[in-house]
mmCIF file of C-alpha atoms in Angstrom:
data_model
loop_
_atom_site.group_PDB
_atom_site.id
_atom_site.type_symbol
_atom_site.label_atom_id
_atom_site.label_comp_id
_atom_site.label_asym_id
_atom_site.label_seq_id
_atom_site.Cartn_x
_atom_site.Cartn_y
_atom_site.Cartn_z
ATOM 1 C CA MET A 1 84.207 78.184 99.141
ATOM 2 C CA LYS A 2 80.786 79.804 99.515
ATOM 3 C CA ASP A 3 81.902 83.441 99.055
ATOM 4 C CA SER A 4 84.391 84.441 96.403
ATOM 5 C CA PHE A 5 87.852 85.338 97.614
ATOM 6 C CA TYR A 6 87.198 88.926 96.596
ATOM 7 C CA MET A 7 84.039 89.036 98.721
ATOM 8 C CA LEU A 8 85.858 87.583 101.731
ATOM 9 C CA LEU A 9 88.546 90.263 101.422
ATOM 10 C CA TYR A 10 85.881 92.926 101.063
ATOM 11 C CA ARG A 11 83.988 91.720 104.124
ATOM 12 C CA VAL A 12 87.138 91.662 106.270
ATOM 13 C CA PHE A 13 88.095 95.127 105.015
ATOM 14 C CA HIS A 14 84.609 96.486 105.718
ATOM 15 C CA ALA A 15 84.524 94.934 109.227
ATOM 16 C CA LYS A 16 87.958 96.437 109.963
ATOM 17 C CA ARG A 17 86.856 99.856 108.729
ATOM 18 C CA SER A 18 83.665 99.755 110.828
ATOM 19 C CA TYR A 19 85.604 98.640 113.911
ATOM 20 C CA LEU A 20 88.045 101.538 113.605
ATOM 21 C CA HIS A 21 85.411 104.101 112.576
ATOM 22 C CA ALA A 22 83.522 103.510 115.830
ATOM 23 C CA ARG A 23 86.708 104.314 117.772
ATOM 24 C CA ARG A 24 87.368 107.479 115.758
ATOM 25 C CA ASP A 25 84.031 109.145 116.570
ATOM 26 C CA GLY A 26 84.431 112.166 118.825
ATOM 27 C CA THR A 27 88.229 112.303 118.491
ATOM 28 C CA GLY A 28 88.393 115.067 115.905
ATOM 29 C CA LEU A 29 90.230 112.722 113.530
ATOM 30 C CA GLY A 30 88.994 112.104 110.022
ATOM 31 C CA THR A 31 89.177 109.017 107.845
ATOM 32 C CA GLY A 32 92.767 107.931 107.269
ATOM 33 C CA GLN A 33 94.250 110.312 109.814
ATOM 34 C CA PRO A 34 94.934 107.898 112.714
ATOM 35 C CA LYS A 35 97.381 105.852 110.645
ATOM 36 C CA LEU A 36 99.299 109.057 109.863
ATOM 37 C CA LEU A 37 99.598 109.788 113.586
ATOM 38 C CA VAL A 38 101.056 106.357 114.287
ATOM 39 C CA TYR A 39 103.473 106.659 111.371
ATOM 40 C CA LEU A 40 104.629 110.086 112.559
ATOM 41 C CA LYS A 41 105.090 108.763 116.088
ATOM 42 C CA ASP A 42 107.487 106.140 114.718
ATOM 43 C CA HIS A 43 109.260 108.360 112.171
ATOM 44 C CA GLU A 44 109.451 111.764 113.857
ATOM 45 C CA ALA A 45 109.471 114.572 111.304
ATOM 46 C CA CYS A 46 108.729 113.643 107.722
ATOM 47 C CA ASN A 47 107.297 115.286 104.654
ATOM 48 C CA GLN A 48 104.006 114.934 102.822
ATOM 49 C CA LYS A 49 105.612 113.027 99.949
ATOM 50 C CA GLU A 50 106.981 110.367 102.323
ATOM 51 C CA LEU A 51 103.531 109.870 103.858
ATOM 52 C CA ALA A 52 101.870 109.660 100.437
ATOM 53 C CA GLU A 53 104.403 107.119 99.194
ATOM 54 C CA TYR A 54 104.276 104.946 102.308
ATOM 55 C CA PHE A 55 100.478 104.755 102.397
ATOM 56 C CA GLU A 56 100.143 104.797 98.601
ATOM 57 C CA ILE A 57 97.668 107.640 98.589
ATOM 58 C CA ASP A 58 97.465 110.795 96.536
ATOM 59 C CA PRO A 59 99.710 113.608 97.860
ATOM 60 C CA SER A 60 96.812 116.067 97.644
ATOM 61 C CA ALA A 61 94.746 113.795 99.927
ATOM 62 C CA VAL A 62 97.634 113.751 102.401
ATOM 63 C CA SER A 63 97.790 117.532 102.194
ATOM 64 C CA ARG A 64 94.086 117.822 103.033
ATOM 65 C CA MET A 65 94.432 115.389 105.941
ATOM 66 C CA LEU A 66 97.448 117.238 107.338
ATOM 67 C CA ARG A 67 95.690 120.594 107.025
ATOM 68 C CA ALA A 68 92.753 119.257 109.074
ATOM 69 C CA MET A 69 95.073 117.559 111.573
ATOM 70 C CA GLU A 70 97.009 120.801 112.031
ATOM 71 C CA LYS A 71 93.780 122.748 112.530
ATOM 72 C CA ASN A 72 92.720 120.243 115.226
ATOM 73 C CA GLY A 73 96.064 120.409 117.024
ATOM 74 C CA PHE A 74 97.478 116.967 116.168
ATOM 75 C CA VAL A 75 100.432 118.049 114.004
ATOM 76 C CA ILE A 76 102.641 121.008 113.228
ATOM 77 C CA ARG A 77 103.927 121.701 109.728
ATOM 78 C CA ARG A 78 107.078 123.739 109.270
ATOM 79 C CA THR A 79 109.058 124.587 106.164
ATOM 80 C CA ASP A 80 111.841 122.070 105.620
ATOM 81 C CA PRO A 81 115.149 123.946 106.009
ATOM 82 C CA GLU A 82 116.718 121.688 103.348
ATOM 83 C CA SER A 83 113.938 122.253 100.821
ATOM 84 C CA ARG A 84 111.787 125.353 101.080
ATOM 85 C CA ARG A 85 109.284 123.712 98.713
ATOM 86 C CA SER A 86 108.195 121.107 101.259
ATOM 87 C CA ASP A 87 107.069 120.974 104.866
ATOM 88 C CA ARG A 88 108.267 118.778 107.707
ATOM 89 C CA VAL A 89 105.406 117.364 109.757
ATOM 90 C CA THR A 90 105.746 116.612 113.462
ATOM 91 C CA LEU A 91 103.310 115.546 116.133
ATOM 92 C CA THR A 92 102.128 117.831 118.870
ATOM 93 C CA GLU A 93 101.818 116.425 122.379
ATOM 94 C CA LYS A 94 98.129 115.831 121.662
ATOM 95 C CA GLY A 95 99.043 114.054 118.428
ATOM 96 C CA GLY A 96 101.521 111.832 120.273
ATOM 97 C CA ASP A 97 98.910 110.927 122.869
ATOM 98 C CA TYR A 98 96.387 110.014 120.181
ATOM 99 C CA ALA A 99 99.029 108.032 118.281
ATOM 100 C CA GLU A 100 99.418 105.823 121.353
ATOM 101 C CA ILE A 101 95.648 105.437 121.670
ATOM 102 C CA TRP A 102 95.507 104.386 118.022
ATOM 103 C CA ARG A 103 98.426 102.021 118.384
ATOM 104 C CA ALA A 104 96.409 100.296 121.140
ATOM 105 C CA ASN A 105 93.313 100.253 118.868
ATOM 106 C CA TYR A 106 95.354 98.593 116.117
ATOM 107 C CA ARG A 107 96.685 95.973 118.556
ATOM 108 C CA LYS A 108 93.104 95.202 119.671
ATOM 109 C CA LEU A 109 92.044 94.962 116.039
ATOM 110 C CA GLU A 110 94.865 92.521 115.291
ATOM 111 C CA LYS A 111 93.990 90.479 118.364
ATOM 112 C CA THR A 112 90.369 90.290 117.200
ATOM 113 C CA ILE A 113 91.304 89.340 113.646
ATOM 114 C CA LEU A 114 93.759 86.676 114.791
ATOM 115 C CA LYS A 115 91.581 85.186 117.541
ATOM 116 C CA GLY A 116 91.904 81.398 117.385
ATOM 117 C CA PHE A 117 95.003 81.521 115.168
ATOM 118 C CA SER A 118 98.170 79.892 116.456
ATOM 119 C CA PRO A 119 101.304 82.060 116.322
ATOM 120 C CA GLU A 120 102.453 79.987 113.342
ATOM 121 C CA GLU A 121 99.136 80.500 111.537
ATOM 122 C CA ALA A 122 99.261 84.246 112.223
ATOM 123 C CA GLU A 123 102.775 84.391 110.767
ATOM 124 C CA GLN A 124 101.651 82.390 107.721
ATOM 125 C CA PHE A 125 98.640 84.663 107.268
ATOM 126 C CA ALA A 126 100.884 87.733 107.381
ATOM 127 C CA GLY A 127 103.130 86.088 104.812
ATOM 128 C CA TYR A 128 100.180 85.393 102.522
ATOM 129 C CA LEU A 129 98.999 88.993 102.786
ATOM 130 C CA LEU A 130 102.504 90.264 102.025
ATOM 131 C CA ARG A 131 102.744 87.962 99.028
ATOM 132 C CA ALA A 132 99.361 89.167 97.751
ATOM 133 C CA TYR A 133 100.507 92.775 98.177
ATOM 134 C CA LYS A 134 103.731 92.073 96.271
ATOM 135 C CA ASN A 135 101.688 90.464 93.492
ATOM 136 C CA PHE A 136 99.785 93.734 93.135
ATOM 137 C CA GLN A 137 103.028 95.677 93.088
ATOM 138 C CA SER A 138 104.537 93.483 90.379
ATOM 139 C CA GLU A 139 101.410 93.954 88.219
ATOM 140 C CA GLY A 140 101.337 97.716 88.738
ATOM 141 C CA GLY A 141 98.182 97.329 90.838
ATOM 142 C CA GLY A 142 99.392 99.362 93.788
ATOM 143 C CA GLY A 143 99.469 103.085 94.045
ATOM 144 C CA HIS A 144 96.844 105.713 94.478
ATOM 145 C CA ALA A 145 93.264 104.539 94.531
#
């Protein structure tokens, strides 16, 4: 193998980030925000802690993203009636529309990444990635970066 495994992962990650960054320009969405839109579209109202745990990012980073997304009209935050110490986040109509745009972007990204892979190879690849992720989890390597 010419490149180290680490370098191959890095290059794929960087190519993915560049691909998505180009589609984010002019939308009013910041880094990391599109994935929150798609998650909210699938999970209706949720709180900041749930988002932070799912994406394994710092709750304060989620708070900053949500504040910007609210300012730009993508989400609404309301006090959770069951816990006054947390907010429930929901999409606005604009946020829902952009979530669908981003879902399509993610499908195109997956299609590009998996070009030339058979369905069986794509399933194997997904399994390998999941196994690698679980290895990190078992070693305590997941969590906030």
